[in-house]
XYZ file of C-alpha atoms in Angstrom:
689
model
C 2.045 -29.747 -13.565
C -0.527 -28.755 -16.175
C -0.894 -25.361 -14.497
C 2.862 -24.760 -14.401
C 3.284 -25.784 -18.042
C 0.585 -23.301 -19.050
C 2.068 -20.501 -16.897
C 5.486 -20.942 -18.494
C 4.214 -20.793 -22.071
C 3.826 -24.502 -22.782
C 0.917 -26.371 -24.374
C -2.430 -26.806 -22.635
C -2.533 -30.248 -21.041
C -5.853 -31.980 -20.343
C -6.692 -35.108 -18.354
C -7.516 -38.246 -20.358
C -7.876 -41.947 -19.601
C -5.111 -42.841 -22.047
C -2.940 -39.750 -22.222
C 0.520 -39.324 -23.651
C 1.818 -38.463 -20.162
C 1.136 -41.309 -17.747
C 1.564 -41.416 -13.944
C 1.562 -44.695 -12.069
C 2.428 -46.001 -8.630
C 5.154 -48.633 -8.551
C 5.806 -50.118 -5.092
C 9.114 -51.562 -6.270
C 10.692 -48.085 -6.424
C 12.604 -47.558 -3.195
C 12.303 -44.243 -1.340
C 9.313 -42.049 -0.583
C 10.674 -39.200 -2.720
C 12.201 -41.274 -5.515
C 10.764 -41.394 -9.031
C 11.481 -42.733 -12.509
C 10.886 -40.605 -15.596
C 10.948 -42.046 -19.124
C 10.496 -39.943 -22.260
C 10.248 -41.844 -25.550
C 8.659 -41.235 -28.919
C 5.648 -43.217 -27.689
C 4.979 -41.030 -24.654
C 6.075 -40.076 -21.155
C 5.893 -42.292 -18.075
C 6.413 -41.132 -14.497
C 6.413 -43.784 -11.797
C 6.972 -43.714 -8.038
C 5.886 -45.600 -4.960
C 4.259 -42.488 -3.418
C 2.424 -39.342 -4.394
C 5.492 -37.355 -3.309
C 7.642 -39.175 -5.833
C 5.063 -38.615 -8.562
C 4.981 -34.926 -7.629
C 8.754 -34.597 -8.005
C 8.694 -36.503 -11.279
C 6.059 -34.087 -12.550
C 8.192 -31.170 -11.422
C 11.158 -32.450 -13.411
C 8.979 -32.984 -16.474
C 7.686 -29.418 -16.178
C 11.280 -28.146 -16.105
C 12.035 -30.072 -19.308
C 8.921 -28.722 -21.038
C 9.585 -25.156 -19.852
C 13.068 -25.359 -21.370
C 11.776 -26.408 -24.786
C 11.985 -23.871 -27.593
C 10.137 -25.858 -30.279
C 7.442 -27.784 -28.409
C 9.567 -30.939 -28.225
C 11.682 -32.510 -25.485
C 14.406 -35.084 -25.997
C 14.172 -38.755 -25.110
C 15.524 -39.283 -21.616
C 15.610 -41.838 -18.813
C 15.864 -40.488 -15.258
C 16.005 -42.452 -11.994
C 16.088 -39.846 -9.269
C 16.014 -39.524 -5.480
C 17.250 -36.920 -2.979
C 20.525 -37.027 -1.082
C 18.954 -35.524 2.092
C 15.509 -35.987 3.619
C 15.372 -32.413 5.007
C 15.890 -29.707 2.378
C 14.891 -26.540 4.098
C 14.451 -22.796 3.998
C 14.126 -20.849 7.237
C 12.155 -17.615 7.009
C 12.366 -15.163 9.895
C 8.948 -13.498 10.155
C 9.638 -12.089 13.632
C 12.141 -9.335 12.797
C 10.050 -8.243 9.805
C 6.551 -9.443 8.960
C 5.737 -10.870 5.519
C 2.079 -11.118 4.366
C 0.465 -14.552 4.168
C 0.319 -14.290 0.361
C 4.104 -13.980 0.277
C 4.523 -17.108 2.405
C 2.407 -19.037 -0.102
C 4.441 -17.677 -3.016
C 7.595 -18.817 -1.220
C 6.061 -22.283 -0.827
C 5.328 -22.388 -4.567
C 8.920 -21.530 -5.358
C 10.289 -24.065 -2.896
C 8.140 -26.807 -4.428
C 9.446 -25.997 -7.906
C 12.977 -26.729 -6.690
C 12.009 -29.794 -4.607
C 12.657 -28.088 -1.270
C 10.464 -29.747 1.325
C 10.731 -27.963 4.717
C 9.684 -24.406 5.526
C 11.167 -23.612 8.933
C 9.009 -20.693 10.066
C 10.593 -18.456 12.712
C 7.536 -16.934 14.384
C 8.701 -15.577 17.749
C 11.702 -13.576 18.914
C 12.737 -10.498 20.872
C 11.280 -8.172 18.236
C 7.822 -9.743 17.815
C 5.430 -12.636 18.439
C 3.519 -13.502 15.248
C 1.233 -16.427 16.174
C -2.072 -15.998 18.072
C -2.536 -18.056 21.228
C -6.158 -17.870 22.350
C -5.338 -18.362 26.011
C -2.840 -15.475 25.964
C -4.212 -12.673 23.741
C -1.564 -10.146 24.799
C 1.025 -12.157 22.885
C -0.258 -10.509 19.714
C -1.958 -7.377 21.074
C 1.346 -6.350 22.707
C 3.968 -8.749 21.399
C 3.274 -8.363 17.667
C 4.053 -4.637 17.547
C 6.996 -2.339 18.102
C 8.220 1.159 17.309
C 11.088 1.105 14.781
C 14.392 2.645 15.816
C 15.451 6.052 14.563
C 13.507 8.479 12.401
C 11.491 5.613 10.864
C 9.825 5.256 14.263
C 7.833 8.465 13.741
C 5.321 9.497 11.100
C 5.222 12.844 9.293
C 3.356 14.451 12.213
C 5.882 13.206 14.745
C 3.689 10.483 16.223
C 5.216 7.075 17.066
C 4.822 4.405 14.372
C 3.210 1.082 15.370
C 4.978 -1.505 13.237
C 4.330 -5.223 12.974
C 1.571 -7.754 12.377
C 0.569 -11.333 13.030
C -0.921 -14.305 11.205
C -4.452 -15.331 12.071
C -5.102 -18.956 12.877
C -7.126 -19.217 9.673
C -4.154 -17.909 7.673
C -1.797 -20.350 9.376
C -4.093 -23.317 8.691
C -4.393 -22.218 5.062
C -0.605 -21.882 4.688
C 0.022 -25.284 6.291
C -2.544 -26.951 4.008
C -1.190 -25.107 0.969
C 2.297 -26.378 1.786
C 1.106 -29.933 2.417
C -0.530 -30.037 -1.014
C 2.942 -29.314 -2.419
C 4.621 -31.872 -0.144
C 6.257 -29.231 2.031
C 6.251 -29.513 5.817
C 5.944 -26.286 7.806
C 8.012 -26.510 11.001
C 7.189 -23.690 13.451
C 9.817 -22.218 15.748
C 8.785 -20.984 19.193
C 11.949 -19.643 20.831
C 12.933 -20.524 24.422
C 14.428 -19.845 26.929
C 16.053 -16.848 25.206
C 14.870 -14.562 22.398
C 11.805 -14.084 24.582
C 11.513 -10.291 24.910
C 8.202 -9.984 23.012
C 6.499 -12.673 25.122
C 7.843 -11.241 28.395
C 6.706 -7.746 27.386
C 3.196 -9.172 26.955
C 3.298 -11.165 30.231
C 5.993 -9.759 32.559
C 5.539 -12.608 35.060
C 7.388 -14.842 32.596
C 10.611 -12.878 32.984
C 13.692 -13.521 35.095
C 14.232 -9.965 36.326
C 12.382 -7.497 38.534
C 12.383 -4.974 35.656
C 11.111 -6.891 32.616
C 10.691 -5.161 29.245
C 7.348 -3.516 28.504
C 7.537 -3.642 24.700
C 9.261 -5.819 22.091
C 12.664 -4.432 21.236
C 13.602 -2.569 18.061
C 17.281 -3.482 18.486
C 19.202 -6.240 16.719
C 21.573 -8.627 18.413
C 21.480 -10.758 21.545
C 19.041 -9.642 24.238
C 19.415 -10.800 27.827
C 15.746 -11.520 28.531
C 15.099 -15.171 29.456
C 11.976 -16.999 30.525
C 12.218 -17.818 34.231
C 12.357 -21.383 35.541
C 9.057 -21.339 37.470
C 6.569 -24.161 36.999
C 4.005 -21.495 36.089
C 6.155 -20.485 33.123
C 6.364 -24.091 31.956
C 2.569 -24.211 32.225
C 2.455 -21.146 29.944
C 4.804 -22.788 27.441
C 2.763 -26.000 27.542
C -0.392 -24.028 26.799
C 1.335 -22.272 23.916
C 2.674 -25.513 22.485
C -0.740 -27.188 22.734
C -2.194 -24.522 20.433
C 0.877 -24.651 18.178
C 0.512 -28.430 17.796
C -3.125 -27.997 16.841
C -2.104 -25.641 14.018
C 0.984 -27.493 12.791
C 0.765 -31.268 12.199
C 4.519 -31.411 11.568
C 6.348 -34.194 13.351
C 9.015 -31.618 14.223
C 8.659 -28.558 16.467
C 11.591 -26.146 16.710
C 12.128 -24.602 20.152
C 15.206 -22.454 19.480
C 17.564 -22.771 22.438
C 20.244 -20.440 21.042
C 21.975 -17.335 22.395
C 20.513 -17.629 25.902
C 22.823 -15.330 27.866
C 22.586 -16.470 31.491
C 23.097 -13.139 33.325
C 19.462 -12.861 34.408
C 19.343 -16.466 35.616
C 22.568 -15.947 37.553
C 20.966 -12.990 39.342
C 17.596 -14.726 39.874
C 17.134 -16.574 43.215
C 14.469 -18.761 41.597
C 17.003 -20.158 39.142
C 19.452 -20.860 41.974
C 16.711 -22.647 43.920
C 15.803 -24.720 40.859
C 19.437 -25.733 40.369
C 19.718 -26.749 44.026
C 16.608 -28.914 43.699
C 17.988 -30.533 40.545
C 21.414 -31.063 42.083
C 23.268 -29.144 39.357
C 25.715 -26.260 39.574
C 26.089 -25.158 35.950
C 23.698 -22.793 34.169
C 24.246 -24.564 30.851
C 22.994 -27.713 32.576
C 19.988 -25.704 33.724
C 19.224 -24.837 30.105
C 19.724 -28.495 29.195
C 17.152 -29.464 31.811
C 14.848 -26.732 30.468
C 14.993 -28.000 26.889
C 14.758 -31.640 27.969
C 11.572 -30.881 29.917
C 10.051 -29.317 26.817
C 11.287 -32.247 24.727
C 9.571 -34.718 27.041
C 6.368 -32.693 26.785
C 6.494 -32.807 22.989
C 7.369 -36.515 22.936
C 4.256 -37.349 24.963
C 2.267 -35.694 22.186
C 4.008 -37.624 19.449
C 6.305 -34.820 18.294
C 10.077 -34.415 17.985
C 12.060 -31.461 19.299
C 14.435 -29.549 17.031
C 16.814 -26.982 18.480
C 19.874 -24.936 17.594
C 23.178 -26.575 18.474
C 23.392 -24.937 21.942
C 20.938 -27.578 23.133
C 23.868 -29.999 23.088
C 25.428 -28.105 26.017
C 22.948 -29.816 28.325
C 21.197 -33.159 28.463
C 18.595 -33.389 25.710
C 16.304 -36.246 24.674
C 17.961 -38.844 22.411
C 15.236 -38.166 19.851
C 16.113 -34.449 19.589
C 17.300 -33.160 16.220
C 20.158 -30.663 16.319
C 20.305 -27.782 13.856
C 23.964 -26.801 13.559
C 24.351 -23.054 13.053
C 27.721 -22.290 14.715
C 29.565 -23.776 11.769
C 29.423 -27.558 11.395
C 30.844 -28.453 14.822
C 27.368 -28.864 16.285
C 26.423 -31.333 13.568
C 29.606 -33.324 14.126
C 29.042 -33.436 17.894
C 25.384 -34.381 17.409
C 26.132 -37.160 14.916
C 28.802 -38.663 17.151
C 26.251 -38.646 20.006
C 23.630 -40.351 17.839
C 21.401 -37.323 17.211
C 19.972 -36.466 13.807
C 21.511 -33.206 12.614
C 20.632 -30.516 10.092
C 23.436 -28.504 8.483
C 22.504 -24.807 8.629
C 25.939 -23.288 9.322
C 26.756 -19.619 9.727
C 27.970 -17.883 7.679
C 27.855 -20.387 4.819
C 24.081 -20.964 4.705
C 23.054 -17.639 6.260
C 21.577 -15.889 3.264
C 21.159 -12.551 4.990
C 24.809 -12.156 3.953
C 25.406 -10.279 0.707
C 26.085 -12.426 -2.355
C 28.476 -10.222 -4.298
C 30.828 -7.265 -3.832
C 28.506 -4.996 -5.823
C 27.415 -1.779 -4.171
C 23.918 -2.492 -5.497
C 23.339 -5.473 -3.205
C 20.334 -5.170 -0.860
C 20.816 -4.568 2.879
C 22.524 -7.421 4.674
C 25.568 -8.721 6.482
C 29.057 -8.381 5.049
C 31.058 -11.402 4.016
C 30.058 -12.643 0.582
C 28.142 -15.926 0.515
C 27.764 -16.316 -3.235
C 26.009 -18.958 -5.299
C 29.113 -21.055 -5.839
C 30.001 -20.997 -2.145
C 26.674 -22.568 -1.220
C 26.657 -25.062 -4.089
C 30.166 -26.343 -3.377
C 29.818 -26.574 0.421
C 31.152 -29.871 1.790
C 28.248 -31.758 3.361
C 30.361 -34.804 4.266
C 32.700 -33.689 7.085
C 35.889 -35.740 7.244
C 35.591 -35.825 11.045
C 32.661 -38.245 10.733
C 32.744 -41.900 9.774
C 30.473 -43.169 7.034
C 28.123 -44.542 9.701
C 28.064 -41.236 11.613
C 27.303 -39.285 8.437
C 23.975 -41.088 8.240
C 22.858 -38.869 11.106
C 23.272 -35.820 8.834
C 19.698 -35.794 7.620
C 19.358 -32.387 6.065
C 20.605 -29.031 4.816
C 18.967 -25.645 5.202
C 19.501 -21.984 4.313
C 18.417 -19.404 6.884
C 17.030 -15.984 5.987
C 17.246 -13.824 9.090
C 15.481 -10.540 8.411
C 16.989 -7.909 10.723
C 18.110 -6.046 7.597
C 15.591 -7.554 5.152
C 12.712 -5.125 5.634
C 10.714 -5.869 2.483
C 9.597 -8.945 0.579
C 11.418 -7.546 -2.472
C 14.642 -7.710 -0.465
C 13.695 -11.204 0.735
C 13.277 -12.468 -2.832
C 16.695 -11.124 -3.775
C 18.323 -12.736 -0.751
C 16.599 -16.094 -1.266
C 16.881 -16.665 -5.018
C 18.811 -18.229 -6.619
C 20.729 -19.191 -3.454
C 17.837 -21.355 -2.233
C 17.984 -23.127 -5.608
C 21.689 -23.828 -5.047
C 20.803 -25.306 -1.644
C 18.037 -27.353 -3.282
C 20.508 -29.027 -5.600
C 23.009 -29.459 -2.775
C 20.294 -31.273 -0.833
C 19.137 -33.382 -3.763
C 22.259 -34.372 -5.676
C 24.929 -36.754 -4.320
C 28.350 -35.163 -3.859
C 29.951 -37.254 -6.603
C 27.495 -35.889 -9.188
C 27.586 -32.223 -8.245
C 29.393 -29.942 -10.668
C 29.430 -26.154 -10.314
C 30.035 -25.495 -14.015
C 27.061 -27.702 -14.901
C 24.856 -25.929 -12.367
C 25.977 -22.509 -13.626
C 25.166 -23.577 -17.188
C 21.633 -24.511 -16.106
C 20.967 -21.308 -14.156
C 19.811 -19.310 -17.217
C 16.973 -21.828 -17.706
C 16.033 -21.397 -14.037
C 16.038 -17.618 -14.461
C 13.830 -17.956 -17.536
C 11.298 -19.927 -15.485
C 11.378 -17.233 -12.803
C 10.668 -14.534 -15.364
C 7.819 -16.438 -17.006
C 6.202 -16.949 -13.607
C 6.750 -13.325 -12.550
C 9.131 -14.272 -9.744
C 11.898 -11.923 -8.621
C 15.486 -12.919 -7.962
C 18.815 -11.201 -7.395
C 20.259 -10.153 -10.724
C 22.954 -7.964 -9.153
C 25.700 -10.656 -9.237
C 25.028 -11.038 -12.971
C 25.609 -7.354 -13.673
C 29.064 -6.206 -14.796
C 31.216 -4.167 -12.431
C 33.695 -1.688 -13.859
C 36.732 0.194 -12.599
C 38.352 3.019 -14.549
C 41.701 4.692 -14.893
C 43.091 7.327 -17.243
C 46.248 6.846 -19.292
C 47.527 9.093 -22.106
C 44.169 10.799 -22.612
C 42.250 7.537 -22.805
C 40.300 5.525 -20.242
C 41.248 1.975 -19.383
C 38.385 -0.188 -18.216
C 38.468 -3.355 -16.136
C 35.265 -5.395 -16.132
C 34.114 -8.356 -14.091
C 30.919 -10.166 -13.235
C 30.621 -11.377 -9.607
C 28.528 -14.467 -10.356
C 30.997 -15.953 -12.828
C 28.110 -17.210 -14.963
C 28.394 -16.815 -18.741
C 30.664 -14.200 -20.316
C 30.630 -10.427 -20.696
C 29.962 -8.941 -24.140
C 30.070 -5.264 -25.014
C 29.482 -2.595 -27.639
C 31.022 0.858 -28.047
C 28.700 2.265 -30.704
C 25.612 2.809 -28.541
C 23.842 -0.371 -29.641
C 22.548 -3.003 -27.249
C 24.939 -5.951 -26.794
C 23.810 -9.235 -28.326
C 25.161 -12.777 -28.177
C 27.514 -12.085 -31.100
C 28.959 -8.825 -29.704
C 32.663 -8.832 -28.801
C 33.558 -10.772 -25.673
C 35.520 -8.933 -23.003
C 39.033 -10.396 -22.882
C 40.469 -8.528 -19.904
C 41.605 -5.367 -21.698
C 39.664 -2.343 -22.882
C 40.988 1.148 -23.698
C 38.497 3.747 -24.930
C 38.411 7.388 -25.962
C 36.490 9.955 -23.934
C 32.873 10.240 -25.027
C 32.614 6.561 -26.008
C 29.421 4.908 -24.776
C 30.277 1.496 -23.388
C 27.401 -0.972 -22.980
C 28.052 -4.331 -21.293
C 25.899 -7.374 -20.615
C 26.508 -10.989 -19.619
C 25.475 -13.850 -21.896
C 25.246 -17.590 -21.454
C 25.267 -18.782 -25.027
C 22.472 -16.863 -26.724
C 20.689 -16.071 -23.444
C 21.173 -12.594 -21.997
C 21.703 -12.449 -18.232
C 20.752 -9.516 -16.062
C 19.902 -6.091 -17.443
C 23.382 -4.909 -18.444
C 25.039 -1.586 -17.685
C 26.132 1.500 -19.596
C 28.927 4.027 -19.053
C 29.954 7.078 -21.066
C 33.717 7.441 -20.934
C 34.775 10.585 -19.069
C 37.551 11.469 -16.641
C 34.806 12.157 -14.085
C 34.468 8.365 -13.735
C 37.863 8.162 -12.038
C 37.028 11.004 -9.657
C 34.107 9.414 -7.805
C 33.742 6.335 -5.625
C 30.797 4.826 -3.819
C 31.522 3.464 -0.341
C 31.075 -0.088 -1.596
C 33.888 0.512 -4.114
C 36.323 1.470 -1.348
C 38.101 -0.659 1.238
C 36.759 -0.767 4.764
C 39.448 0.050 7.327
C 38.148 -2.776 9.542
C 35.555 -5.519 9.166
C 34.526 -6.373 12.728
C 30.805 -6.221 11.876
C 30.425 -4.982 8.303
C 26.853 -4.368 7.197
C 24.821 -2.898 4.357
C 22.242 -0.825 6.226
C 19.195 1.083 5.052
C 18.850 4.630 6.317
C 15.504 6.038 7.446
C 14.987 7.990 4.243
C 14.445 11.651 3.563
C 11.054 13.335 3.417
C 10.356 11.856 -0.021
C 10.747 8.347 1.415
C 13.841 7.265 -0.537
C 16.009 4.974 1.591
C 19.682 4.672 0.682
C 21.684 1.533 1.521
C 25.004 2.295 3.229
C 28.102 0.100 3.650
C 30.370 0.162 6.680
C 31.688 -1.469 9.838
C 29.426 -0.508 12.748
C 32.347 -0.811 15.167
C 34.535 1.574 13.159
C 32.941 3.468 10.246
C 36.013 4.163 8.119
C 36.690 3.919 4.384
C 39.868 4.009 2.257
C 40.019 5.147 -1.351
C 43.207 3.516 -2.544
C 45.504 5.543 -4.798
C 43.169 8.405 -5.608
C 44.576 10.644 -8.360
C 44.780 14.142 -6.846
C 46.409 16.180 -9.629
C 44.375 19.337 -10.162
C 41.859 18.482 -7.409
C 40.703 21.508 -5.395
C 37.915 20.151 -3.177
C 35.893 17.153 -2.056
C 32.150 16.564 -2.271
C 30.695 13.850 -0.051
C 27.266 12.272 0.133
C 26.699 11.216 3.733
C 23.862 9.635 5.659
C 23.021 8.215 9.049
C 21.511 5.008 10.412
C 20.164 4.222 13.886
C 22.621 2.431 16.136
C 20.138 -0.168 17.353
C 22.586 -2.987 18.002
C 22.643 -4.919 21.261
C 26.337 -5.793 21.560
C 26.752 -5.833 25.347
C 30.192 -4.932 26.698
C 31.505 -4.583 23.136
C 29.740 -1.212 22.987
C 32.806 0.210 24.757
C 34.820 -0.627 21.627
C 32.745 1.734 19.474
C 34.653 4.985 19.905
C 35.062 8.149 17.857
C 37.297 11.191 17.788
C 35.772 14.098 19.679
C 33.831 16.512 17.402
C 34.876 20.145 17.152
C 31.469 21.393 16.008
C 28.081 20.509 17.546
C 27.108 18.088 14.766
C 30.510 16.503 14.188
C 32.624 16.344 11.058
C 33.697 14.161 8.153
C 37.479 13.934 8.382
C 39.832 12.984 5.550
C 43.400 11.842 6.153
C 46.111 11.464 3.536
C 48.075 8.236 2.979
C 47.343 6.820 6.439
C 44.316 6.508 8.710
C 46.549 7.594 11.595
C 48.006 10.570 9.761
C 47.045 14.249 10.007
C 43.613 15.461 8.941
C 43.796 17.327 5.611
C 40.074 17.997 5.235
C 37.472 18.453 7.995
C 33.908 19.124 6.814
C 31.248 19.983 9.429
C 28.091 17.910 9.095
C 25.974 20.930 9.983
C 22.526 20.804 8.389
C 23.011 17.143 7.447
C 22.271 16.253 11.075
C 18.664 17.323 10.525
C 18.172 15.052 7.506
C 17.368 11.362 7.959
C 18.285 10.743 4.320
C 21.433 11.534 2.332
C 23.019 14.993 2.398
C 25.838 16.473 0.338
C 28.660 18.306 2.099
C 31.855 19.771 0.639
C 35.237 21.116 1.668
C 38.479 22.392 0.150
C 41.436 20.018 -0.325
C 44.983 21.417 -0.041
C 46.794 21.057 -3.336
C 48.425 17.678 -3.911
C 49.906 15.872 -6.889
C 50.144 12.208 -7.737
C 48.251 9.314 -6.209
C 47.408 9.046 -2.520
C 45.255 6.925 -0.249
C 42.349 8.858 1.268
C 40.998 7.681 4.645
C 37.538 8.904 5.679
C 36.060 8.829 9.193
C 33.500 10.784 11.210
C 33.785 12.538 14.537
C 30.794 12.238 16.855
C 29.937 12.190 20.542
C 28.335 8.741 20.504
C 27.312 5.970 18.131
C 23.616 6.841 17.730
C 22.963 7.775 15.003
C 25.849 6.202 13.132
C 27.212 8.306 10.286
C 27.974 6.634 6.966
C 29.864 7.763 3.881
C 27.854 6.985 0.765
C 29.950 8.526 -2.028
C 33.043 10.715 -2.342
C 33.793 12.873 -5.382
C 37.027 14.702 -6.175
C 36.284 18.136 -7.639
C 38.916 19.700 -9.953
C 39.808 23.367 -9.908
C 37.806 25.416 -12.365
């Protein structure tokens, strides 16, 4: 606490036998994580029955001190305890590798918000990140892959070896670092599916005669399953023995999700195993598989955790179910007497974008914003009060298929993990979104003082423009809904006393509009500037248009041009198509489009047949523009030409037949196949000279 107070600009605190701040153990306080905090003019007392409670009391006191502006904090009496025992963050380190130092920084941030479980996803189809001494190829082969697309080659054209792993020393250090902050690290070792990296390292583990030879660089559901041989269970037992030595956690996560059974169905060994077991259903075979692993863990004093698919078969009564396919898995688990963790998709999947802004980092479409997480109902009506006692935790999951960097990870995690922290700590009857939103600026101030990044994009104003009678009308909004927007039109920086936006703004051309959000006197975000010009109504980024369909909408990073800049594109991978509603075409003579391409590295099985395009008329394909309807005639067709040789963004242009008035413009690409996938980044209407 003394260190945090100092790092956030507070006074230097020193240890003394009779200090003003006093910690004491009080066995009468019920709950391992509960604490009492009393601030009076005579001093500060924090009491709890355990060190964990004292730690959380100290954390709250630090927050009070960090929020002080004059070196004083108000008298207060707090009796506090969490609503859920498991308050978790899942970090996927398999799809993209984060350095050990980043994991420790994440642990620091979790501790500051009283989050207490780091669910560490260490193995998957794309990589194996944990060394197992008995099986060295798991990291020498399984920890590395070649990225898809142009990013898979260096400047000289040689394949890129991408990946990494954590040494056992690093893992022990991370686990100890977390324990000192009362955070449990729960490892996840996936089985029987999501096993491509392990099978590539040791092909004998596979269920097919043609196992993979390298981890995959594709996203989605792979078909590779561990086989059902006793030798494979011996391998998994060996792996788990070394995992248990590294992780003292009572819980071990074994995955169990998305195990497509095609390979088992075609494998005589699986059929023979089912005959021996007297079962006829492959879901039952997976149930037996997970139960066997659960028994193995139980004999070593550990508890199995798995995704909700484990309920499809017979699992040990002690198994904890992590519900990801909505909340149905948690309801089914609770009714069956299993502990359950709420980690539902899409609600707690924070690889989804968190605002409609075109400046969001790469991620899945479907906005999961701060309010959505904070107001999620954690008390399903389908459960009785007694059954709800089996709901032991809540957790956000950061899958990293599209989260390549730790900078992206920070933006995806924060402040949404803080919203989950309060959801997991505060009883439903006391939660209030407006109160939480009012306290967010203080949280952001702590982040900034500690040098921690977070996603400011939802705090930044978004603007749309139109022209009427020689003036520009401006509509402003802020996605987060925190604070209010204030603006200036004289070139000065907005301050807390600047005019508040009231829903209407009409400005002359040449006016410099500057807008920023404020919560009271505190400025939020960085703010944005626009100089009023009719050119503003003649250009749209893809994220400012409507998607024609939203089967699988994604924000995807391209592979970058030679200078290494990587643009983030927005589109539906099943049907890349954008609509600019009611574009004003008076006096417009041509179109200029910024276009890019992304690798189509998506494993979507039979659904690949649904990804179809119009046949190209030139070797590289074309950008086609239709008027008023996406099924109407093509009015502009621009060959991609040289753009096909550029892995970054290219600008192409074409003439537009003269039109007047407002019309919808529908943009699509022609191409022979989906890889690479072309994306529209920006469209500009160019007036006649």
